[in-house]
Coordinates of C-alpha atoms in Angstrom, one line a residue:
X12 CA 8.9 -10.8 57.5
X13 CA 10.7 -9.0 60.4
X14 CA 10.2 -5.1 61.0
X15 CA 12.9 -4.4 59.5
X16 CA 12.7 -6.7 56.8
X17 CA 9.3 -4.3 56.0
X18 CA 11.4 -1.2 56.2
X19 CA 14.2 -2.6 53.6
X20 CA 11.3 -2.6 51.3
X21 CA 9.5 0.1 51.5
X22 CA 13.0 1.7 51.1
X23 CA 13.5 0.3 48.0
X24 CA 16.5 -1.8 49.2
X25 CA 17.1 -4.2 46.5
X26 CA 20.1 -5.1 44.0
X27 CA 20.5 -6.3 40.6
X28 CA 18.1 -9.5 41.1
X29 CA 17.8 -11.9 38.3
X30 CA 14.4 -11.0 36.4
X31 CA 11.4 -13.5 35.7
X32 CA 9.2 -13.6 32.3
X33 CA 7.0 -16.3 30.9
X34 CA 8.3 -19.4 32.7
X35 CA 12.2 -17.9 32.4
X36 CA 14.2 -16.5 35.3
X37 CA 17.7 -14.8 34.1
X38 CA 21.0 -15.2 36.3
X39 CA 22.7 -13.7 37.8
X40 CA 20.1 -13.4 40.1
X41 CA 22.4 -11.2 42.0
X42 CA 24.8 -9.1 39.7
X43 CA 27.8 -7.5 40.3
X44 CA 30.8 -7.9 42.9
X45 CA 28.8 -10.6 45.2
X46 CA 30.7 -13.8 45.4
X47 CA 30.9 -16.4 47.4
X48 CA 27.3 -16.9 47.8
X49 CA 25.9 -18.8 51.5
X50 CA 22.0 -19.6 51.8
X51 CA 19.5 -20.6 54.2
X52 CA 15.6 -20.9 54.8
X53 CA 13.6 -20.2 57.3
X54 CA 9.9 -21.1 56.4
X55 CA 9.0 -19.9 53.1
X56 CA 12.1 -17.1 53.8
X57 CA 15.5 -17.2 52.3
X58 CA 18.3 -15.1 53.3
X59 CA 21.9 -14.9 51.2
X60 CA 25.3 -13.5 52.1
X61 CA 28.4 -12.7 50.3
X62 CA 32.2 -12.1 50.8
X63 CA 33.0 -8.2 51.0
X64 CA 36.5 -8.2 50.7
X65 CA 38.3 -4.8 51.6
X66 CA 34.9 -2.8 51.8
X67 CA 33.0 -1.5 54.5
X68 CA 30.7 -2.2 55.7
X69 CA 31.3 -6.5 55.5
X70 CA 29.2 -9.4 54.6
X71 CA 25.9 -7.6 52.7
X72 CA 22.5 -9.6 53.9
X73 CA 19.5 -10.5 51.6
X74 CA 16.3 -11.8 51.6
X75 CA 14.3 -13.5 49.1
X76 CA 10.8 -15.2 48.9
X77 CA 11.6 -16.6 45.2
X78 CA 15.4 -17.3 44.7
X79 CA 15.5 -15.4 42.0
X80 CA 14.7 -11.8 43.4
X81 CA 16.7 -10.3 46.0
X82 CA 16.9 -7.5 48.4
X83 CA 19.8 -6.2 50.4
X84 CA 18.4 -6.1 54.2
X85 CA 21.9 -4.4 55.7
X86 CA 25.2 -5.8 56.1
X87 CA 26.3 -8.2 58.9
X88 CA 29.6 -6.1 60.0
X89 CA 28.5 -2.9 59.9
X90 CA 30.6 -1.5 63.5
X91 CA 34.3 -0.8 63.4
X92 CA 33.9 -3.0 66.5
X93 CA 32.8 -6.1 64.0
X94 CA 35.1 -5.0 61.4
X95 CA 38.6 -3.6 61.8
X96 CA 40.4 -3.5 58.1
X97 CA 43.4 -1.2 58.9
X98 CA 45.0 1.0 55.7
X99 CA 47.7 -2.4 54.9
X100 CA 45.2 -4.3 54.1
X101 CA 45.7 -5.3 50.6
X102 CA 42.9 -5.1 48.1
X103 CA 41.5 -8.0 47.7
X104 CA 41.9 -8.9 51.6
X105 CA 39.5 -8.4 54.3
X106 CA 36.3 -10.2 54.0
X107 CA 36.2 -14.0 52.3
X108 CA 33.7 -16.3 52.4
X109 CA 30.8 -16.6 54.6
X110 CA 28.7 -19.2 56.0
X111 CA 25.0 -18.0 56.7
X112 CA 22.8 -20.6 58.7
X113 CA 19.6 -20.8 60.7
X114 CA 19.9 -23.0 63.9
X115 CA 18.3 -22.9 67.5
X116 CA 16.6 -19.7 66.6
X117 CA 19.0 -17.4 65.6
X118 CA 21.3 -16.8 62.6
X119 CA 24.7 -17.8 62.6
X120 CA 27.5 -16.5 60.4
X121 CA 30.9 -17.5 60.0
X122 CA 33.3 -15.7 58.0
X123 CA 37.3 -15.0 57.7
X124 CA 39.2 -11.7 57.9
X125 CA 42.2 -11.6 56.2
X126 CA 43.5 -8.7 57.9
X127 CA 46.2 -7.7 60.5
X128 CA 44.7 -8.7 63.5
X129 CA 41.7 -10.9 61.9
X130 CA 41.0 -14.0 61.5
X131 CA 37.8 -16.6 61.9
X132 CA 34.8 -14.9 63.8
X133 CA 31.1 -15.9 64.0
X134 CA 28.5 -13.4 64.7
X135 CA 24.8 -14.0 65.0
X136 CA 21.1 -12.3 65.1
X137 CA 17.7 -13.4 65.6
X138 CA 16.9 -10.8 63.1
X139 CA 18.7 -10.9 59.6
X140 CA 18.5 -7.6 58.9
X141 CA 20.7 -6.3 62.0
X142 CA 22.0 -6.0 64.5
X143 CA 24.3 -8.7 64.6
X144 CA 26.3 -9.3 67.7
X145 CA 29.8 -8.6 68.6
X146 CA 32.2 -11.0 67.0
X147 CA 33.5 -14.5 68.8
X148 CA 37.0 -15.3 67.8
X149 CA 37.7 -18.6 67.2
X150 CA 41.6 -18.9 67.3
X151 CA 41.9 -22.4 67.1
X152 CA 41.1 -22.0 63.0
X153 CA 43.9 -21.0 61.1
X154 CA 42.3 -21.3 57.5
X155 CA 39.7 -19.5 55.3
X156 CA 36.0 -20.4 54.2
X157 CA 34.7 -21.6 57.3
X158 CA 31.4 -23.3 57.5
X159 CA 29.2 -24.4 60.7
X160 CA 26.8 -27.6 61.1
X161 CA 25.2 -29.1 64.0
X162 CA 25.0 -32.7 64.4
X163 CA 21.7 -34.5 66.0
X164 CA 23.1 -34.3 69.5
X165 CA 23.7 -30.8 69.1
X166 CA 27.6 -30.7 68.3
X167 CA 28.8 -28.1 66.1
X168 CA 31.6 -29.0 63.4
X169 CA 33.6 -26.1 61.7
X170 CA 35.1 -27.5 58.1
X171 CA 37.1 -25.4 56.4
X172 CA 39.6 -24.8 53.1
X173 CA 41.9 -27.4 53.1
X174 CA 39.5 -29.2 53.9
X175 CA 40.0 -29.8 57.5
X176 CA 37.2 -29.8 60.3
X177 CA 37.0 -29.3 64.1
X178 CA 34.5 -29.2 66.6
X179 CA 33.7 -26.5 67.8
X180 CA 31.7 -24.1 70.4
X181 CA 30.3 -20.9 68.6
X182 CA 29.1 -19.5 71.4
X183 CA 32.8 -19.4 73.2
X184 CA 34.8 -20.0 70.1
X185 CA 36.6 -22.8 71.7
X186 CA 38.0 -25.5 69.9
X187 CA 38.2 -29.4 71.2
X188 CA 40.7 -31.6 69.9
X189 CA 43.0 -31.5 66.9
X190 CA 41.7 -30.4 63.0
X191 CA 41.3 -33.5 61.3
X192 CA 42.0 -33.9 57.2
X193 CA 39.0 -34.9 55.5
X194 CA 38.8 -34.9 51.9
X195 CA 40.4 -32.6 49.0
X196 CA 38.7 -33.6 46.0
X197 CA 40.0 -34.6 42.7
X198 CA 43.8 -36.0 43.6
X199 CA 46.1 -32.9 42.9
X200 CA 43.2 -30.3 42.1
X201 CA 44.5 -27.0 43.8
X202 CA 42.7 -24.5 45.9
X203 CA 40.2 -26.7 47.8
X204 CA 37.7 -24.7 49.6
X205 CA 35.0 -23.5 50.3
X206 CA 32.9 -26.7 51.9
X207 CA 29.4 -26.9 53.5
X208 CA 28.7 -29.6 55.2
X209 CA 24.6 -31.1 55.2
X210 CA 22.8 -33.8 56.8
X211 CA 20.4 -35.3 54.0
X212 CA 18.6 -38.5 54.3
X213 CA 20.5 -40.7 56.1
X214 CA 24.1 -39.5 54.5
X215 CA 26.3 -36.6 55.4
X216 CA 27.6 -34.5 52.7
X217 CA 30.4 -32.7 51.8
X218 CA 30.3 -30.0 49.3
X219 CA 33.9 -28.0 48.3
X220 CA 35.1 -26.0 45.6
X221 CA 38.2 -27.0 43.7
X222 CA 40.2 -25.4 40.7
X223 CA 41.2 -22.7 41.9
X224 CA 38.0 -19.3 41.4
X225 CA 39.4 -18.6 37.8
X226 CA 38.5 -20.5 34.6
X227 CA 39.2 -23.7 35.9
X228 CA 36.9 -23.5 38.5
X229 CA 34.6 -26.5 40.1
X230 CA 32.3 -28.3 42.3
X231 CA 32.5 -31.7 44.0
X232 CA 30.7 -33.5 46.5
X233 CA 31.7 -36.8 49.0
X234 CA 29.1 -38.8 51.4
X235 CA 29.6 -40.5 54.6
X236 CA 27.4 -41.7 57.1
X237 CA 29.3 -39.3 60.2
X238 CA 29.8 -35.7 60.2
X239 CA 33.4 -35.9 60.5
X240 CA 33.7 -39.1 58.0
X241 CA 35.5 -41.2 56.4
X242 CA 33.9 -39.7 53.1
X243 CA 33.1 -41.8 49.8
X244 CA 33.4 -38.7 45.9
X245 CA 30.8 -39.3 44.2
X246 CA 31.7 -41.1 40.8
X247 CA 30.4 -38.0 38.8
X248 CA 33.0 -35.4 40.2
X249 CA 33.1 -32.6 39.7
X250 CA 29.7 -32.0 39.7
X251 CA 29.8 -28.8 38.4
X252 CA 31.9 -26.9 35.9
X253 CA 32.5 -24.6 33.0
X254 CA 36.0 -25.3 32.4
X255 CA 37.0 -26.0 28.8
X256 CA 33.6 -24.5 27.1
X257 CA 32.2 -21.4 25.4
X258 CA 29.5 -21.1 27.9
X259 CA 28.5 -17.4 28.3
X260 CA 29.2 -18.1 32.5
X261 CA 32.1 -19.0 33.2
X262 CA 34.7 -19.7 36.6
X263 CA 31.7 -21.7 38.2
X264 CA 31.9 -22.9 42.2
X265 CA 32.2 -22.1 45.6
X266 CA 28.1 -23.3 45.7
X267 CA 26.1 -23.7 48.9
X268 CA 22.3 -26.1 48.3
X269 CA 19.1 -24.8 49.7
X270 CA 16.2 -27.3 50.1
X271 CA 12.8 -24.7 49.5
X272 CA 9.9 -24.9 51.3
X273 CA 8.2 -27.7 48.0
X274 CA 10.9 -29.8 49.0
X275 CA 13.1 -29.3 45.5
X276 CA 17.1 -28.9 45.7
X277 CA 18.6 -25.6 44.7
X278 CA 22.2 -24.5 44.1
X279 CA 23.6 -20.4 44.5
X280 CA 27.2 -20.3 42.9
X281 CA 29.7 -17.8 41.7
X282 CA 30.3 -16.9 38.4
X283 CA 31.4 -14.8 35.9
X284 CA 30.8 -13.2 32.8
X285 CA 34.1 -12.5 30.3
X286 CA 33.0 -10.0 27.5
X287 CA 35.7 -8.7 24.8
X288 CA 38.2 -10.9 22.8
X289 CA 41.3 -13.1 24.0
X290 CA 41.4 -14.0 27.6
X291 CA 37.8 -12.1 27.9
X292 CA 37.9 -9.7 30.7
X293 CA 34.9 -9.9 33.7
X294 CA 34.6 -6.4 35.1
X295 CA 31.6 -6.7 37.3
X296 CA 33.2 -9.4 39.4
X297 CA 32.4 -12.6 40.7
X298 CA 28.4 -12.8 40.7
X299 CA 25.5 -14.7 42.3
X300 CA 23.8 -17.5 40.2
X301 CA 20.5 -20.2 40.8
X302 CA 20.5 -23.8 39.3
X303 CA 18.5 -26.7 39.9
X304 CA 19.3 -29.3 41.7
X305 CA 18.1 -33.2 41.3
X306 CA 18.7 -36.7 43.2
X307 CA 20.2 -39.4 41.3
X308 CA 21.1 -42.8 43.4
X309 CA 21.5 -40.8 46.3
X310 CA 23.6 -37.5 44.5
X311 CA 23.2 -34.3 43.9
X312 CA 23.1 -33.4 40.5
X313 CA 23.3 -29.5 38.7
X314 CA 21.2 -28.7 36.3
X315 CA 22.3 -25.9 33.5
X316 CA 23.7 -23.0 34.3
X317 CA 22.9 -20.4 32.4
X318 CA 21.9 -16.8 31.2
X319 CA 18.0 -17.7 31.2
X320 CA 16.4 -20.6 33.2
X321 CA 12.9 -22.3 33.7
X322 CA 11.9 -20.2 36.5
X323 CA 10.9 -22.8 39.9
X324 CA 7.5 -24.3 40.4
X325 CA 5.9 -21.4 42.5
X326 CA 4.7 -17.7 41.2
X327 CA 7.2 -15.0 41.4
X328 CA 7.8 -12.8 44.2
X329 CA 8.8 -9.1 42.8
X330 CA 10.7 -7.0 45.1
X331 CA 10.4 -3.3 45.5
X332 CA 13.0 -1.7 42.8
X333 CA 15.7 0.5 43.8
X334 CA 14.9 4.2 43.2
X335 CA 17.8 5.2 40.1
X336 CA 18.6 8.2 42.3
X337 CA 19.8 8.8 45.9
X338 CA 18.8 12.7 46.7
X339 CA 21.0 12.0 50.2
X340 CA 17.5 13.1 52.3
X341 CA 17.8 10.4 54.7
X342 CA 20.4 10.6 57.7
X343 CA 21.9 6.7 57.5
X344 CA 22.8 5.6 54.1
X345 CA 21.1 2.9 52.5
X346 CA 22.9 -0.6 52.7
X347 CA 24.5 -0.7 49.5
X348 CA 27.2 2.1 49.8
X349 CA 30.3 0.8 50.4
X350 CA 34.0 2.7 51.4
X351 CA 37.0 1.1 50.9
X352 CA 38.0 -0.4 54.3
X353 CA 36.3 2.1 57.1
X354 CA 34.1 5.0 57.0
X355 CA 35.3 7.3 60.0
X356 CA 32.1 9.2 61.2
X357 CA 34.4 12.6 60.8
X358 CA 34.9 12.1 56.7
X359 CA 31.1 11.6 55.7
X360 CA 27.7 13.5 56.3
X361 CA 24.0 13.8 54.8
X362 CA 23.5 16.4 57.5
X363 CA 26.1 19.1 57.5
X364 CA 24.4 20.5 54.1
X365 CA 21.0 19.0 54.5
X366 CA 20.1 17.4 51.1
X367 CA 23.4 16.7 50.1
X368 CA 26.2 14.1 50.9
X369 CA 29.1 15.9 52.1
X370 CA 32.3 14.2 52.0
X371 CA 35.8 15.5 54.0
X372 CA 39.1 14.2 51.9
X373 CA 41.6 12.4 53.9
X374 CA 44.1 10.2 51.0
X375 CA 45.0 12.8 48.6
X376 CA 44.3 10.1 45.7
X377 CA 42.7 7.2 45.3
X378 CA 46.1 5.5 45.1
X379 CA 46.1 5.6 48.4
X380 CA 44.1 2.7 51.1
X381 CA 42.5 5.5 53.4
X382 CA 40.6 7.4 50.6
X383 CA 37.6 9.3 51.2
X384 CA 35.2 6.9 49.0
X385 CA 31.7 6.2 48.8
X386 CA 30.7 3.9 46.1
X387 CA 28.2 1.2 44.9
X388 CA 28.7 -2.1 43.1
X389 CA 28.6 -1.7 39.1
X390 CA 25.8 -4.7 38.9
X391 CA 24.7 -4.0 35.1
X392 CA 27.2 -5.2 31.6
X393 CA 26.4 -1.1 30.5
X394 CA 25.1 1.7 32.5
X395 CA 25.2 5.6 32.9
X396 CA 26.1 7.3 36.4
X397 CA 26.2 10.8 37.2
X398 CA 26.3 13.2 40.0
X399 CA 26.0 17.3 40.9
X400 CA 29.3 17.6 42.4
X401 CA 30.1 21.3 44.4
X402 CA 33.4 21.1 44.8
X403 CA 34.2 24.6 45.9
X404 CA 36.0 23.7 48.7
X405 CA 37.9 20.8 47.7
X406 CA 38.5 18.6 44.8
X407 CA 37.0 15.1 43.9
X408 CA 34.5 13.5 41.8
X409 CA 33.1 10.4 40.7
X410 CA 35.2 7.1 40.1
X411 CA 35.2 3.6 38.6
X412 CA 37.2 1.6 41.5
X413 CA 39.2 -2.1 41.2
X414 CA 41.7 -1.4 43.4
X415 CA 44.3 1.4 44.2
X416 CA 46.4 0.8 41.3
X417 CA 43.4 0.5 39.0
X418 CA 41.0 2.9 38.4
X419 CA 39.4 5.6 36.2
X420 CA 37.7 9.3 37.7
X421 CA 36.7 12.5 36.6
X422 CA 37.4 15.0 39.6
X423 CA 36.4 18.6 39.6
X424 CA 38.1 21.5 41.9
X425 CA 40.3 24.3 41.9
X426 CA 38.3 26.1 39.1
X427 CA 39.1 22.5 36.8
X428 CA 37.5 19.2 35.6
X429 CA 40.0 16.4 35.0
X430 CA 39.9 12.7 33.5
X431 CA 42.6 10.6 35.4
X432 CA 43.2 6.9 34.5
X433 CA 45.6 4.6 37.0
X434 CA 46.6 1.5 35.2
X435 CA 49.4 -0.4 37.3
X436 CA 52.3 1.6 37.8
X437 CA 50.7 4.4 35.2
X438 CA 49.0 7.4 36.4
X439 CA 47.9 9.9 33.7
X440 CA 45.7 13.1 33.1
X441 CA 43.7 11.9 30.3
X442 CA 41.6 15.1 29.9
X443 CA 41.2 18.4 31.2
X444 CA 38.4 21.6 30.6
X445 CA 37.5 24.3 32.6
X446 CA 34.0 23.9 33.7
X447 CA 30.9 26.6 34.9
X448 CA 31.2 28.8 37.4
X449 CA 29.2 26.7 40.5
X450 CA 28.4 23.1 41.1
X451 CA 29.0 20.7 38.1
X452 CA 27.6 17.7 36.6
X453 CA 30.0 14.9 36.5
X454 CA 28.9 11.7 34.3
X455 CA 30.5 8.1 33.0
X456 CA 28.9 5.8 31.0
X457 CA 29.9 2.2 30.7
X458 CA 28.9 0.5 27.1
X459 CA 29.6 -3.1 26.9
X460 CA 30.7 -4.6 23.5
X461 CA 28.3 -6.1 21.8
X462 CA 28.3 -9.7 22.4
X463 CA 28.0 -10.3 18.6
X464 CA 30.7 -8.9 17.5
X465 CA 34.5 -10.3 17.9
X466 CA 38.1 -10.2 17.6
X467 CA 40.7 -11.5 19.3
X468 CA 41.5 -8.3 21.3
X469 CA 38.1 -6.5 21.1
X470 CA 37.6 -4.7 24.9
X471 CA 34.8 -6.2 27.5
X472 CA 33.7 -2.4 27.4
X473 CA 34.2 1.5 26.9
X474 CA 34.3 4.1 29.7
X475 CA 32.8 7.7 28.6
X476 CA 34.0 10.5 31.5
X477 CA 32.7 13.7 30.9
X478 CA 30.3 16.6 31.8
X479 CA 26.8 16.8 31.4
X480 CA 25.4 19.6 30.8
X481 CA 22.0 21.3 32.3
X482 CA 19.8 20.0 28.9
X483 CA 21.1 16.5 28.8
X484 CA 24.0 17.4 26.5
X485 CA 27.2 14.8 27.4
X486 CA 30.5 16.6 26.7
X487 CA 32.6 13.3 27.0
X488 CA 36.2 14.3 28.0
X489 CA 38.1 11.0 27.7
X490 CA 36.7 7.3 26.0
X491 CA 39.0 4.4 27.9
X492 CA 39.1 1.0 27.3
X493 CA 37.5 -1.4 30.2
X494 CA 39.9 -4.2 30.1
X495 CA 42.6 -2.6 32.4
X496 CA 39.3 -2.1 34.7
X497 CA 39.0 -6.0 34.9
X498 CA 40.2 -8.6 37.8
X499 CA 42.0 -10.2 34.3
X500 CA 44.0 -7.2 34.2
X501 CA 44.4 -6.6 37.7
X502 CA 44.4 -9.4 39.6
X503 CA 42.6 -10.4 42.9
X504 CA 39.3 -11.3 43.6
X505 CA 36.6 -8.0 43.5
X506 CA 34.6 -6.2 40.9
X507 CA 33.8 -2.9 39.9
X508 CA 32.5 -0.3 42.7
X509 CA 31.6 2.9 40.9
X510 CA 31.2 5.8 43.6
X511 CA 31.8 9.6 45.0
X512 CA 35.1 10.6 46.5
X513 CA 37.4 13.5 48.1
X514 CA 40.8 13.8 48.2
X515 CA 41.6 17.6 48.9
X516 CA 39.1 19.6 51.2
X517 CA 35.6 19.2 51.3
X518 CA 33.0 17.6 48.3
X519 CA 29.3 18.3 48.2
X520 CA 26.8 15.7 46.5
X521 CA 23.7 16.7 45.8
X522 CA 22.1 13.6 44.2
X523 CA 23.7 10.3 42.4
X524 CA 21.9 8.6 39.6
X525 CA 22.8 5.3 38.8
X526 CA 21.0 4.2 35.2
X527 CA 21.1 0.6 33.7
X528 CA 21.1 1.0 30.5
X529 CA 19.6 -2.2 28.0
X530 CA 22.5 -4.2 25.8
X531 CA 22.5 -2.5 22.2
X532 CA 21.5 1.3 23.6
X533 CA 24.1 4.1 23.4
X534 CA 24.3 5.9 26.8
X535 CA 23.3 9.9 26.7
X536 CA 22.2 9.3 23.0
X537 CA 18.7 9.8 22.2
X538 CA 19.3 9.6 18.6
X539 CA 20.6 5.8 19.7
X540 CA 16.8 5.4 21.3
X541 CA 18.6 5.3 24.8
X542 CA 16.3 2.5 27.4
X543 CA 16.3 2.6 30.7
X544 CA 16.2 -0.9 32.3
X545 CA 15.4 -2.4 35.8
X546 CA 18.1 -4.5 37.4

């Protein structure tokens, strides 16, 4: 590992990676709003990005020596001069869809901004874990989900939704000749995206994602002997999908295949996992799963996808856990806080009150596309979050995010602690109390449903806003339902990002804890026998 691969580390830079026990791994292996999945290898290394969407900073990088557990190394766009998402850009735009790969030394990765003034860019790194360069536009692409393969005589072919391919330079971003058409899939299957293109044995092949990324959501491959065809679907399409069952994972596709370094075929996917009665609502978004892959008569075929697997042939490679709280001691912020859309240098700082995360408002609401907002991906089904908030010069608090017309905070200022709930075109003041004199400790708890119990409009989960006090003691303000929290609900293509904001003056943060908590507990009761859980 790199230098700064050691430093991630020994930082404790890791995310909800799938655990491994007696012969079992359990997926996701990377939990919470990480879709899209891309993967490479680079000797006995992996490395894994995901879309991003409107956050910043884009295109979070990980490494893994196991498949199954993960750490976040940084994030690929991490510069407003990578990533420019200006205040209309709808949520759910921005970031779709990388392509990660490993060629001629360096890493390359491809990805789309859907944004005023974006579009298809490639940056690269001999280094995963940063920097990456400056962007290369490649304005001769005009669709989403790009992906980047090099041919034997050192040609590089861009394929993309549609499907449609052109070659391509990624050092210039020059394109030569017309896209071609190659291949959709299952005749009158909508939404085809999200193709890789491999050379394997002595066939090329062509993996996309049809369906559509909600229930009805699949895999399928083609062969040909030439990059750029004509292609041959295999007879057992789709290869992959959930559509039509009960299985706890549902909304399978958009994969990428790994070969690892034993020479066995592996599969990273998106999923999701609906909890509550009639549709079933996801609320953590579109997550990260590992399946198997075998070779039958020359095609790839998946093996289950579930909740718990047989774990691979090789011994387990543990990463270091992430530390339950941030104390805000160290100048940068660690990888996994995201804002929605830009973080100005001017709006955030862990040294104007050393020790504490000090955050300047500039939306007066988190209706609004510019607000003050620094947040991390909900990754576990129930968990307990709190922070010491001094808001003595301002007014904010902590908040559970979809998207500007969908979210749930508790906010403290002007001498008051409030529980606001934005659901579509409703905004209400759920709850209010007057709180102690000084800084104040705000706390939610998330407690999914238990997955035993069912009726046809049963919510995925409860929200519990309130204050803690000094002793432990929750005074919960407002209990709300999840489900108007969930992308079934709201539409678009995110999850949950649970976080510290401002929107009036200036917000002090003197430590955030973020607590899984194990299915069955009660957050905050002891009484319940509470259990804390790794990721």
């Amino acid at each position: 590992m790199s230098v700064a691969q050691d430093s991630a580390v020994a930082a404790g830079a890791t995310t909800g990676s799938g655990d491994w026990v007696d012969g079992l791994f359990t997926n996701p292996v990377v939990a919470g709003f990480h879709p899209d999945p891309s993967v490479c290898r680079v000797g006995e290394d992996y490395f894994l990005a995901c879309s991003s969407f409107e956050y910043f900073p884009g295109v979070p990088i990980f490494h893994s020596r196991d498949l199954v557990h993960w750490e976040q190394l940084g994030n690929a766009l991490d510069r407003p001069s990578q990533l420019s998402l200006p205040p209309e850009t709808p949520s759910s735009g921005g970031i779709y869809a990388p392509t990660l790969r490993h060629h001629d030394g360096r890493f390359w990765l491809i990805v789309t901004n859907v944004a005023p003034g974006g579009g298809n860019l490639v940056v690269t790194a001999t280094d995963p874990a940063g920097p990456w360069s400056e962007p290369v536009r490649l304005a001769g692409i005009a669709g989403i989900d790009p992906d980047l393969a090099w041919d034997g005589e050192g040609r590089c072919w861009c394929t993309y939704a549609g499907v449609h391919q052109v070659r391509v330079d990624p050092d210039t971003g020059e394109t030569f000749g017309s896209p071609k058409r190659l291949w959709s899939g299952a005749p009158g299957a909508q939404a085809p995206e999200a193709p890789h293109l491999y050379r394997i044995g002595g066939y090329w092949y062509l993996l996309i994602a049809e369906g559509g990324t909600e229930r009805g959501h699949a895999v399928s491959v083609a062969r040909a002997a030439a990059p750029d065809g004509p292609f041959e679907p295999c007879p057992a399409n789709p290869i992959l999908t959930h559509r039509g069952t009960n299985r706890p994972i549902q909304n399978t596709g958009h994969a990428d295949l790994v070969q690892a370094a034993d020479g066995s075929w592996w599969m990273v996917l998106l999923g999701v996992r609906p909890r509550g009665g009639t549709p079933g609502w996801h609320v953590l978004g579109r997550e990260t799963f590992l399946a198997p892959i075998a070779w039958v008569d020359g095609w790839p075929v998946v093996g289950e996808v579930g909740p718990a697997m047989a774990a691979p042939p090789w011994p387990p490679q543990p990463v270091a856990e992430p530390p339950l709280r941030d104390d805000f001691d160290a100048e940068r912020l660690h990888p996994r806080w995201i804002s929605v859309r830009s973080r100005p240098a001017e709006c955030w700082s862990t040294t104007d009150r050393p020790g504490w995360l000090t955050l300047h408002a500039r939306g007066g609401s988190l209706d609004d596309p510019d607000v003050t907002f620094l947040g991390r991906r909900q990754q576990h089904l129930s968990c307990r979050v709190r922070a010491l908030v001094d808001a003595g010069d301002g007014r904010g608090g902590l908040a559970v995010r979809l998207d500007e017309r969908h979210h749930y905070e508790i906010e403290a200022g002007d001498g008051q602690v409030l529980v606001t709930a934005r659901t579509g075109s409703l905004r209400s003041t759920v709850a209010t109390r007057t709180p102690p004199a000084g800084p104040v400790r705000l706390r939610i708890d998330v407690v999914a449903s238990p997955a035993e119990s069912w009726h046809p409009r049963e919510e995925p989960d409860l929200l519990r806003l309130g204050v803690e006090a000094s002793d432990g003691t929750f005074d919960v303000l407002a209990e709300l339902d999840g489900r108007y929290l969930s992308t079934e609900v709201a539409g678009g293509f995110t999850g949950r990002v649970i976080g510290m904001y401002a929107v009036a003056g200036t917000v002090r943060f003197d430590w955030f804890d973020y607590e899984p908590v194990e299915a069955g507990a009660t957050p905050g009761s002891e009484s319940a026998g509470e259990t804390i859980v790794a990721p």
